[in-house]
Amino acid sequence: MSSTLHSLKDLTDSSRCVGKRVGKSAVPSPQMVSPGIMAAMERSILNDVTDESKKLHKLGYYHGLRPRADCEALLKNVGDFLLRSRVMIDHTTKRRTFELIISVYSGVRREHLSLYYDKKTMHWDLNIYRRKRHKHSIVEGRASRFLHLSDMIAYYQANPILNSVKLTNPIRRPDWIITAGCLKYDDQKDELGRGNFAVVIKGYIERRDKPPLQVAVKKLPEERIDDERTERENACNALFKEAHLMNKFHHPNVITFYGVCCDLPPVMVVTELCAGGSLESHLVKTGDAISNGERLLFITEAARGMNYLQRKNCIHRDLASRNCLIAANGVVKISDFGLSKMVEATAKITDDTVPKNLPLRWMAPETINRQPKFSSKSDVWGFCVMIYEVFNNGIKPWNSDDDYRKIGHAIRNGKMPEPPKRTPAEMLDLMKSCWQMDPEKRPNFCDILKEVREMSKKNPKLAYPVAKECTTSKIPGVIRIEPKEEELEKSLMEQPPINTLSSDDLKRSSSVTNTNTTTTTTTTTSEDLEHKCTPKNKNKRSRH
């Protein structure tokens, strides 16, 4: 056995769903390993392909259904390798095939070698060699079939898998990939919301020595899983993009990200469960009982979250009261970072038509065209529309008008509706500045935060209420905390970056982002998640 082999024990030690912090230094060091020990270790895991699909997550280098582009970004040195999977669907029979792939860097390009499992002989093989044998071609080297997947990996660590390349360095999956066995949910009973892009379900994660943790699970709707391959992959990639973004953010007014479950289909993004539901829903249900002081508190907390995101060079693009959630402590949090769907939809905009799946009423003038210019200043415009909702009991502008061409024309010309009558005079000036046609003349979120804080201090009618007087305290499962003055003051000191990236810049830097986030770890208390291998529709208010 070559001394370059890495211990599979190091890569299969998964006593928790989410492991310790992993950086480059955490990659297992080479050591001698007996093939018999490795085979025995995984024999119970890999006896047949059905068990394989359920238990692959025990392999630390198995990255599940992670997108190909993501995986390629991880393979930097010759011999770097990982194991991933994809789902193939026969659209005639609707039969789904679970395919395993070894991705390895040859020094010239990233190679993706699919594996074949023969149920009759119960052996593993590389498809490229199986096809050669079928054609009675000469197969380079030994390249025999293997009873266990671990035998195959061990063999190609010692012998070339392709040309002269060996599987030298297994790439460990990042902490934020959660295993399916930890996640429990009932998609028939616990659905929280549904859209064209994803469905959100209430679930929980099992934890070691602690009660289960309630979470929100976002996944592709069942009908999307059977989409054409390109559409399905685009939807899956969008979930991963959202996860990459959320993994960077840690702020009391931004929803907490726990991880992605992708070892088995469907891919799921797991976040904290906000017991109070959406801000939009609370505004609609509670109506006039909400004081202007509490409304200003909602706006302040949302501004805190957006100021943080602006400093992180994040452009939300879909800011609205429906995407602000009320946490169990009563605090408003920014959510829904599924950004790519809007970029695709804007490509269909013409002077005469606007796609109905766009959140048109919240979009800035410069974004309503075929080459939209998203920026933090377009988020400011959308934030102002959210202010309109807050003082209008959750009712969106142009609520009774479904003429999207007419609405789009009005926004392009800066003809926004009159603010609700209960809107304070001080807020009218802020809204006017946020709805300026020139994006550069709009305030940034730090400025907005300062202004709303001053409103609360100077006008007794706009003073933030104490926790017990907040209407959010009456929501089942919500216990409102007292607004922390020191945290609000600290937010005022947080200045935005000098150069905020545009949406085009973010596109160009996406490959770098994907690479960096693989070594970024969440600060949530996920180390105590317990590892286990055992794996209705409420109408959402219109977003148009």
Coordinates of C-alpha atoms in Angstrom, one line a residue:
M1 CA 0.0 0.0 0.0
S2 CA 1.4 3.3 -1.0
S3 CA 2.3 5.8 1.7
T4 CA 0.3 8.4 -0.2
L5 CA -3.0 6.9 0.8
H6 CA -5.4 8.9 3.0
S7 CA -7.3 7.2 5.8
L8 CA -10.9 6.8 4.9
K9 CA -11.6 6.6 8.7
D10 CA -10.6 10.3 8.9
L11 CA -13.2 11.0 6.2
T12 CA -16.0 8.8 7.6
D13 CA -15.8 10.0 11.2
S14 CA -19.2 11.8 11.3
S15 CA -20.5 11.7 14.8
R16 CA -22.3 15.0 14.0
C17 CA -24.3 16.2 11.1
V18 CA -22.1 19.3 10.9
G19 CA -18.5 18.8 11.8
K20 CA -15.8 21.0 13.3
R21 CA -14.4 24.0 11.5
V22 CA -12.4 22.8 8.5
G23 CA -9.7 24.7 6.7
K24 CA -6.9 23.6 4.5
S25 CA -5.0 22.5 7.5
A26 CA -7.8 20.1 8.4
V27 CA -7.3 17.8 5.4
P28 CA -6.2 14.4 6.7
S29 CA -2.5 13.7 6.6
P30 CA -1.3 10.7 4.6
Q31 CA -1.0 7.4 6.5
M32 CA -0.8 3.7 5.9
V33 CA -4.3 2.0 5.8
S34 CA -5.1 -1.6 5.3
P35 CA -7.5 -2.3 2.4
G36 CA -9.2 -4.9 4.5
I37 CA -9.9 -2.3 7.3
M38 CA -11.3 0.1 4.8
A39 CA -13.5 -2.5 3.2
A40 CA -14.8 -3.7 6.5
M41 CA -15.5 -0.1 7.5
E42 CA -17.8 0.6 4.6
R43 CA -19.2 -2.9 3.9
S44 CA -22.4 -2.1 5.8
I45 CA -22.6 1.2 3.9
L46 CA -22.0 0.1 0.4
N47 CA -23.5 -3.4 0.0
D48 CA -25.9 -2.4 -2.7
V49 CA -26.8 0.7 -4.5
T50 CA -30.0 1.3 -2.6
D51 CA -28.2 1.5 0.8
E52 CA -25.5 3.5 -1.0
S53 CA -28.0 6.3 -1.8
K54 CA -29.0 6.5 1.9
K55 CA -25.6 6.2 3.6
L56 CA -23.1 7.9 1.3
H57 CA -23.0 10.9 3.6
K58 CA -20.8 8.9 5.9
L59 CA -18.0 9.5 3.4
G60 CA -16.5 12.9 4.3
Y61 CA -15.5 13.5 0.7
Y62 CA -19.0 12.9 -0.6
H63 CA -20.5 16.3 -1.6
G64 CA -23.9 15.0 -2.6
L65 CA -25.9 16.8 -5.3
R66 CA -23.6 19.9 -5.1
P67 CA -23.5 21.6 -8.6
R68 CA -20.7 20.6 -10.9
A69 CA -19.3 24.2 -11.0
D70 CA -19.1 24.4 -7.2
C71 CA -17.2 21.1 -7.1
E72 CA -14.8 22.1 -9.9
A73 CA -13.8 25.3 -7.9
L74 CA -12.6 23.0 -5.1
L75 CA -10.2 21.0 -7.2
K76 CA -7.1 23.1 -7.3
N77 CA -4.1 20.7 -7.2
V78 CA -3.4 17.6 -9.3
G79 CA -5.0 14.6 -7.7
D80 CA -7.6 16.6 -5.7
F81 CA -10.8 14.6 -5.8
L82 CA -14.3 14.3 -4.4
L83 CA -17.4 12.2 -4.8
R84 CA -20.7 13.7 -5.9
S85 CA -23.9 12.7 -7.4
R86 CA -26.7 13.7 -9.8
V87 CA -30.2 12.6 -10.6
M88 CA -31.0 11.6 -14.1
I89 CA -34.7 11.4 -15.2
D90 CA -36.2 9.4 -18.1
H91 CA -39.0 11.7 -19.1
T92 CA -40.8 8.9 -20.9
T93 CA -41.0 6.5 -17.9
K94 CA -40.4 9.2 -15.2
R95 CA -37.8 6.8 -13.8
R96 CA -35.1 8.5 -11.8
T97 CA -31.5 7.3 -11.8
F98 CA -29.1 8.2 -9.0
E99 CA -25.6 8.5 -10.5
L100 CA -22.3 8.7 -8.6
I101 CA -19.4 10.7 -10.0
I102 CA -15.7 11.0 -9.1
S103 CA -14.5 14.5 -9.9
V104 CA -10.7 14.8 -10.1
Y105 CA -8.2 17.4 -11.2
S106 CA -5.8 16.0 -13.8
G107 CA -3.6 19.1 -14.0
V108 CA -5.2 20.0 -17.3
R109 CA -8.9 20.0 -16.6
R110 CA -11.4 18.8 -14.1
E111 CA -12.5 15.3 -15.0
H112 CA -15.9 13.8 -14.1
L113 CA -15.9 10.0 -14.1
S114 CA -19.3 8.3 -13.6
L115 CA -19.6 5.1 -11.7
Y116 CA -21.5 2.0 -12.5
Y117 CA -23.0 -0.5 -10.1
D118 CA -23.9 -3.9 -11.4
K119 CA -26.8 -5.3 -9.3
K120 CA -26.2 -8.8 -10.7
T121 CA -22.5 -9.1 -9.7
M122 CA -22.8 -6.5 -6.9
H123 CA -19.6 -4.8 -8.2
W124 CA -18.6 -1.2 -8.8
D125 CA -16.9 -0.1 -12.0
L126 CA -15.9 3.1 -13.8
N127 CA -18.2 3.7 -16.8
I128 CA -15.4 4.5 -19.1
Y129 CA -13.8 1.1 -18.5
R130 CA -17.1 -0.8 -18.5
R131 CA -17.8 0.5 -22.0
K132 CA -14.4 -0.5 -23.1
R133 CA -14.8 -4.0 -21.8
H134 CA -18.2 -4.2 -23.5
K135 CA -16.5 -3.3 -26.8
H136 CA -13.7 -5.8 -26.1
S137 CA -11.2 -3.0 -26.1
I138 CA -7.9 -3.0 -24.2
V139 CA -8.3 -1.5 -20.7
E140 CA -5.2 0.3 -19.4
G141 CA -3.7 -1.1 -16.2
R142 CA -5.6 -3.4 -13.9
A143 CA -8.8 -1.4 -13.5
S144 CA -10.8 -4.3 -12.3
R145 CA -14.3 -4.2 -10.9
F146 CA -14.7 -3.7 -7.1
L147 CA -17.0 -5.2 -4.5
H148 CA -16.9 -2.1 -2.4
L149 CA -16.7 1.6 -3.3
S150 CA -13.9 2.0 -0.7
D151 CA -11.9 -0.7 -2.6
M152 CA -12.2 1.3 -5.8
I153 CA -11.1 4.6 -4.1
A154 CA -8.2 2.9 -2.4
Y155 CA -7.1 1.2 -5.6
Y156 CA -7.1 4.5 -7.5
Q157 CA -5.2 6.2 -4.7
A158 CA -2.4 3.8 -5.4
N159 CA -2.8 3.5 -9.2
P160 CA -3.7 6.0 -11.9
I161 CA -7.4 6.5 -12.5
L162 CA -6.9 8.4 -15.7
N163 CA -3.6 8.7 -17.6
S164 CA -1.0 9.2 -14.9
V165 CA -3.3 10.8 -12.3
K166 CA -4.0 9.2 -9.0
L167 CA -6.7 10.1 -6.4
T168 CA -4.2 11.9 -4.1
N169 CA -6.1 14.4 -1.9
P170 CA -9.8 13.9 -0.8
I171 CA -11.6 17.2 -0.5
R172 CA -13.8 17.2 2.6
R173 CA -17.2 18.6 2.2
P174 CA -17.9 21.9 4.1
D175 CA -19.6 22.2 7.5
W176 CA -22.8 23.6 6.1
I177 CA -23.8 20.4 4.2
I178 CA -26.3 18.8 6.5
T179 CA -27.0 15.1 6.3
A180 CA -30.6 13.9 5.5
G181 CA -30.7 11.6 8.5
C182 CA -30.7 14.6 10.8
L183 CA -33.6 16.3 9.1
K184 CA -37.3 15.4 9.9
Y185 CA -40.3 17.0 8.3
D186 CA -43.8 16.1 7.0
D187 CA -44.4 17.9 3.7
Q188 CA -48.1 16.9 3.8
K189 CA -48.9 18.5 7.1
D190 CA -46.2 21.2 7.8
E191 CA -46.1 23.3 4.6
L192 CA -45.6 27.0 5.4
G193 CA -45.7 28.5 2.0
R194 CA -45.3 27.7 -1.7
G195 CA -44.3 29.5 -4.9
N196 CA -43.2 28.7 -8.4
F197 CA -39.6 28.4 -7.3
A198 CA -39.7 26.6 -4.0
V199 CA -41.8 25.2 -1.2
V200 CA -41.1 26.0 2.5
I201 CA -41.9 23.4 5.2
K202 CA -41.6 23.3 8.9
G203 CA -39.2 20.7 10.2
Y204 CA -36.7 19.9 12.9
I205 CA -33.1 18.8 13.2
E206 CA -32.1 16.1 15.8
R207 CA -29.4 17.2 18.1
R208 CA -27.1 15.4 20.5
D209 CA -28.1 15.7 24.1
K210 CA -30.6 18.5 23.3
P211 CA -34.2 18.8 22.2
P212 CA -34.8 18.8 18.4
L213 CA -34.3 22.2 16.8
Q214 CA -37.2 23.6 14.8
V215 CA -36.2 24.8 11.4
A216 CA -37.6 26.0 8.1
V217 CA -36.8 23.8 5.1
K218 CA -36.9 25.2 1.6
K219 CA -36.9 22.7 -1.3
L220 CA -37.9 22.4 -4.9
P221 CA -41.6 21.5 -5.4
E222 CA -42.1 17.9 -6.5
E223 CA -43.3 19.0 -9.9
R224 CA -40.0 20.9 -10.4
I225 CA -38.0 17.8 -9.7
D226 CA -39.4 16.3 -12.9
D227 CA -38.6 19.3 -15.0
E228 CA -36.3 19.2 -18.0
R229 CA -32.7 18.7 -16.9
T230 CA -31.6 22.3 -17.6
E231 CA -34.5 23.8 -15.7
R232 CA -34.1 21.4 -12.8
E233 CA -30.4 22.1 -12.6
N234 CA -30.9 25.9 -12.7
A235 CA -33.4 25.6 -9.9
C236 CA -31.0 23.5 -7.8
N237 CA -28.2 25.9 -8.6
A238 CA -30.3 28.8 -7.4
L239 CA -30.8 27.1 -4.0
F240 CA -27.0 26.7 -3.7
K241 CA -26.4 30.3 -4.6
E242 CA -28.8 31.3 -1.9
A243 CA -27.0 29.0 0.5
H244 CA -23.6 30.5 -0.4
L245 CA -24.9 34.0 0.3
M246 CA -26.6 33.1 3.6
N247 CA -23.5 31.3 4.9
K248 CA -21.7 34.6 5.0
F249 CA -24.2 36.4 7.1
H250 CA -24.4 36.5 10.9
H251 CA -26.6 39.3 12.2
P252 CA -29.6 39.6 14.5
N253 CA -31.8 41.1 11.8
V254 CA -30.8 38.6 9.1
I255 CA -32.3 35.1 9.1
T256 CA -29.9 32.4 10.5
F257 CA -28.6 29.8 8.0
Y258 CA -28.0 26.3 9.3
G259 CA -27.0 24.5 6.1
V260 CA -27.9 22.6 2.9
C261 CA -29.1 19.0 2.8
C262 CA -28.0 17.6 -0.5
D263 CA -26.8 14.1 0.0
L264 CA -30.1 12.8 -1.4
P265 CA -32.7 14.5 -3.7
P266 CA -34.3 17.0 -3.3
V267 CA -31.8 19.7 -2.4
M268 CA -33.0 21.6 0.7
V269 CA -31.9 24.9 2.3
V270 CA -32.3 24.8 6.1
T271 CA -32.7 28.0 8.1
E272 CA -34.1 29.1 11.4
L273 CA -37.9 28.9 11.8
C274 CA -39.4 32.3 12.4
A275 CA -42.4 31.6 14.6
G276 CA -44.1 34.9 13.9
G277 CA -44.4 34.3 10.1
S278 CA -44.0 37.1 7.6
L279 CA -44.3 40.8 8.5
E280 CA -46.8 41.1 5.7
S281 CA -49.1 38.5 7.3
H282 CA -48.8 40.2 10.7
L283 CA -49.6 43.6 9.2
V284 CA -52.7 42.2 7.4
K285 CA -54.0 40.3 10.4
T286 CA -53.4 42.9 13.1
G287 CA -54.1 46.0 11.1
D288 CA -54.9 49.3 12.9
A289 CA -54.0 47.8 16.3
I290 CA -50.3 48.3 15.5
S291 CA -49.1 51.7 16.8
N292 CA -46.9 53.9 14.6
G293 CA -44.1 53.4 17.1
E294 CA -44.2 49.7 16.5
R295 CA -44.4 50.2 12.8
L296 CA -41.3 52.3 13.0
L297 CA -39.6 49.6 15.0
F298 CA -40.3 47.1 12.2
I299 CA -38.7 49.6 9.7
T300 CA -35.7 50.2 12.0
E301 CA -35.0 46.5 12.4
A302 CA -35.3 45.8 8.7
A303 CA -33.0 48.8 8.0
R304 CA -30.5 47.3 10.5
G305 CA -30.5 44.1 8.5
M306 CA -30.2 45.8 5.2
N307 CA -27.4 48.1 6.4
Y308 CA -25.5 45.0 7.4
L309 CA -26.2 43.3 4.0
Q310 CA -25.1 46.5 2.2
R311 CA -21.8 46.4 4.1
K312 CA -21.4 42.8 3.0
N313 CA -21.8 43.9 -0.6
C314 CA -25.1 41.9 -0.8
I315 CA -27.8 43.1 -3.1
H316 CA -31.1 41.5 -2.1
R317 CA -33.3 42.4 -5.1
D318 CA -36.5 41.2 -3.7
L319 CA -37.1 43.3 -0.5
A320 CA -40.7 43.4 0.6
S321 CA -42.7 42.8 3.8
R322 CA -43.4 39.2 2.7
N323 CA -39.6 38.6 2.8
C324 CA -39.2 40.0 6.3
L325 CA -39.9 37.4 9.0
I326 CA -40.8 37.8 12.7
A327 CA -38.5 35.6 14.8
A328 CA -39.4 33.8 18.0
N329 CA -38.0 36.8 19.9
G330 CA -40.2 39.2 18.0
V331 CA -37.4 40.7 16.0
V332 CA -37.8 41.4 12.2
K333 CA -35.3 39.5 10.1
I334 CA -34.5 39.8 6.4
S335 CA -35.0 36.5 4.5
D336 CA -35.3 35.0 1.0
F337 CA -32.0 35.4 -0.9
G338 CA -33.2 33.4 -4.0
L339 CA -31.8 36.1 -6.3
S340 CA -31.2 34.3 -9.6
K341 CA -34.8 33.9 -10.6
M342 CA -35.2 37.6 -10.9
V343 CA -32.2 38.0 -13.1
E344 CA -33.6 35.4 -15.5
A345 CA -37.0 36.9 -15.5
T346 CA -35.8 40.5 -16.3
A347 CA -34.3 39.2 -19.6
K348 CA -37.9 38.8 -20.8
I349 CA -38.9 42.5 -20.2
T350 CA -39.8 44.6 -23.2
D351 CA -41.3 48.1 -23.5
D352 CA -44.8 46.5 -23.9
T353 CA -44.6 43.5 -21.6
V354 CA -43.4 42.6 -18.1
P355 CA -43.3 39.0 -16.9
K356 CA -45.9 38.3 -14.2
N357 CA -43.5 36.4 -12.0
L358 CA -41.5 39.6 -11.3
P359 CA -42.1 41.5 -8.0
L360 CA -42.8 44.5 -10.2
R361 CA -44.3 46.8 -7.5
W362 CA -41.1 46.7 -5.5
M363 CA -38.7 47.2 -8.4
A364 CA -36.7 50.4 -9.1
P365 CA -37.0 52.1 -12.5
E366 CA -33.5 51.1 -13.5
T367 CA -34.3 47.4 -13.0
I368 CA -37.4 47.3 -15.2
N369 CA -35.7 46.6 -18.5
R370 CA -33.8 43.8 -20.3
Q371 CA -30.5 45.0 -18.9
P372 CA -31.4 45.7 -15.3
K373 CA -29.0 47.6 -13.0
F374 CA -29.4 46.1 -9.6
S375 CA -27.5 47.8 -6.7
S376 CA -27.9 48.7 -3.1
K377 CA -29.8 51.8 -4.3
S378 CA -32.4 49.7 -6.1
D379 CA -32.8 47.8 -2.7
V380 CA -33.4 51.3 -1.1
W381 CA -36.3 51.8 -3.6
G382 CA -37.8 48.4 -2.7
F383 CA -37.3 49.2 1.0
C384 CA -39.4 52.3 0.5
V385 CA -42.1 50.3 -1.0
M386 CA -41.9 48.1 2.1
I387 CA -42.4 51.2 4.2
Y388 CA -45.5 51.9 2.2
E389 CA -46.7 48.4 3.1
V390 CA -45.9 48.9 6.8
F391 CA -48.1 52.0 7.0
N392 CA -50.8 50.4 4.8
N393 CA -51.4 47.3 6.9
G394 CA -49.6 45.1 4.5
I395 CA -51.5 46.2 1.4
K396 CA -49.2 46.6 -1.6
P397 CA -49.3 49.6 -3.9
W398 CA -51.6 49.4 -6.9
N399 CA -53.3 46.6 -5.0
S400 CA -56.5 46.5 -7.2
D401 CA -54.6 47.0 -10.5
D402 CA -53.3 44.0 -12.4
D403 CA -52.3 45.9 -15.5
Y404 CA -48.5 45.2 -15.3
R405 CA -47.7 47.3 -18.3
K406 CA -49.5 50.3 -16.6
I407 CA -47.7 49.7 -13.3
G408 CA -44.3 49.3 -15.0
H409 CA -44.9 52.5 -17.0
A410 CA -45.7 54.4 -13.8
I411 CA -42.6 53.2 -12.0
R412 CA -40.4 54.0 -14.9
N413 CA -41.7 57.5 -14.8
G414 CA -41.4 57.9 -11.0
K415 CA -45.1 58.1 -10.5
M416 CA -45.5 56.2 -7.2
P417 CA -48.8 56.1 -5.3
E418 CA -49.5 58.5 -2.5
P419 CA -48.3 57.2 0.9
P420 CA -51.0 55.9 3.3
K421 CA -52.7 58.6 5.4
R422 CA -51.3 57.3 8.7
T423 CA -47.7 57.8 7.4
P424 CA -45.9 60.3 9.7
A425 CA -44.8 63.6 8.1
E426 CA -41.2 62.8 8.9
M427 CA -41.4 59.6 7.0
L428 CA -42.9 61.3 3.9
D429 CA -39.6 63.2 3.4
L430 CA -37.6 60.0 3.7
M431 CA -39.8 58.1 1.3
K432 CA -39.5 61.0 -1.2
S433 CA -35.7 60.7 -1.1
C434 CA -35.8 56.9 -1.5
W435 CA -38.0 57.2 -4.5
Q436 CA -35.7 59.6 -6.5
M437 CA -35.2 58.6 -10.1
D438 CA -31.4 59.0 -9.9
P439 CA -30.1 56.0 -7.9
E440 CA -27.1 58.0 -6.8
K441 CA -29.3 60.6 -5.1
R442 CA -31.1 58.0 -2.9
P443 CA -29.8 57.6 0.7
N444 CA -27.9 54.4 1.7
F445 CA -29.2 52.2 4.4
C446 CA -26.9 53.7 7.1
D447 CA -28.5 57.1 6.4
I448 CA -32.0 55.6 6.5
L449 CA -31.2 53.9 9.8
K450 CA -30.0 57.2 11.3
E451 CA -33.2 59.0 10.1
V452 CA -35.6 56.5 11.5
R453 CA -33.8 56.4 14.8
E454 CA -34.0 60.2 15.0
M455 CA -37.8 60.0 14.3
S456 CA -38.2 57.7 17.2
K457 CA -36.3 60.0 19.6
K458 CA -37.8 63.3 18.6
N459 CA -41.5 62.3 18.2
P460 CA -43.1 60.7 21.3
K461 CA -45.8 59.2 19.0
L462 CA -43.1 57.3 17.2
A463 CA -41.2 56.1 20.3
Y464 CA -40.5 52.4 20.2
P465 CA -43.0 50.5 22.5
V466 CA -41.8 48.3 25.3
A467 CA -42.0 44.6 24.6
K468 CA -45.2 43.9 26.4
E469 CA -47.0 46.6 24.3
C470 CA -45.9 45.1 21.0
T471 CA -48.5 43.4 19.0
T472 CA -45.9 40.8 18.0
S473 CA -45.9 39.6 21.6
K474 CA -49.5 38.3 21.1
I475 CA -48.4 36.0 18.2
P476 CA -48.3 32.3 19.4
G477 CA -44.7 31.1 19.8
V478 CA -43.3 34.7 20.0
I479 CA -41.9 36.4 23.1
R480 CA -40.8 39.9 22.1
I481 CA -37.5 41.0 23.6
E482 CA -36.9 44.6 24.6
P483 CA -35.4 46.7 21.8
K484 CA -31.7 47.1 22.7
E485 CA -30.7 50.7 22.5
E486 CA -27.0 49.9 22.5
E487 CA -27.3 47.6 19.5
L488 CA -29.3 50.2 17.6
E489 CA -26.7 52.8 18.4
K490 CA -23.9 50.4 17.3
S491 CA -25.7 50.0 14.0
L492 CA -25.4 53.7 13.4
M493 CA -21.7 53.4 13.5
E494 CA -21.6 50.7 10.8
Q495 CA -20.8 52.5 7.6
P496 CA -21.4 51.0 4.2
P497 CA -18.4 50.0 2.0
I498 CA -17.0 52.7 -0.2
N499 CA -17.5 50.7 -3.4
T500 CA -20.6 48.5 -3.3
L501 CA -20.5 45.8 -6.0
S502 CA -23.1 46.0 -8.7
S503 CA -25.1 43.0 -9.8
D504 CA -22.7 42.5 -12.8
D505 CA -19.7 42.6 -10.4
L506 CA -21.4 39.9 -8.3
K507 CA -21.9 37.7 -11.3
R508 CA -18.2 38.0 -12.3
S509 CA -17.1 37.2 -8.8
S510 CA -19.4 34.2 -8.2
S511 CA -16.7 31.6 -8.9
V512 CA -14.4 33.2 -6.3
T513 CA -17.3 33.4 -3.9
N514 CA -18.1 29.7 -4.3
T515 CA -14.5 28.8 -3.6
N516 CA -14.2 30.9 -0.5
T517 CA -17.4 29.8 1.1
T518 CA -16.3 26.2 1.2
T519 CA -13.9 27.0 4.0
T520 CA -16.3 29.4 5.7
T521 CA -18.1 28.0 8.7
T522 CA -21.3 29.2 10.4
T523 CA -21.3 30.5 13.9
T524 CA -24.5 28.8 14.8
T525 CA -24.5 26.1 17.5
S526 CA -24.6 23.3 15.0
E527 CA -21.8 21.2 16.4
D528 CA -24.2 19.4 18.7
L529 CA -26.3 18.1 15.8
E530 CA -26.6 14.3 16.1
H531 CA -25.6 12.1 13.2
K532 CA -28.3 9.6 12.2
C533 CA -28.7 7.6 8.9
T534 CA -32.5 7.2 9.0
P535 CA -33.6 9.4 6.7
K536 CA -50.5 22.1 3.6
N537 CA -50.5 24.3 1.3
K538 CA -51.2 27.8 2.7
N539 CA -51.8 30.2 -0.1
K540 CA -49.1 32.8 -0.2
R541 CA -50.1 36.3 -0.9
S542 CA -49.4 37.6 -4.4
R543 CA -45.9 39.0 -5.0
H544 CA -46.8 41.1 -8.1

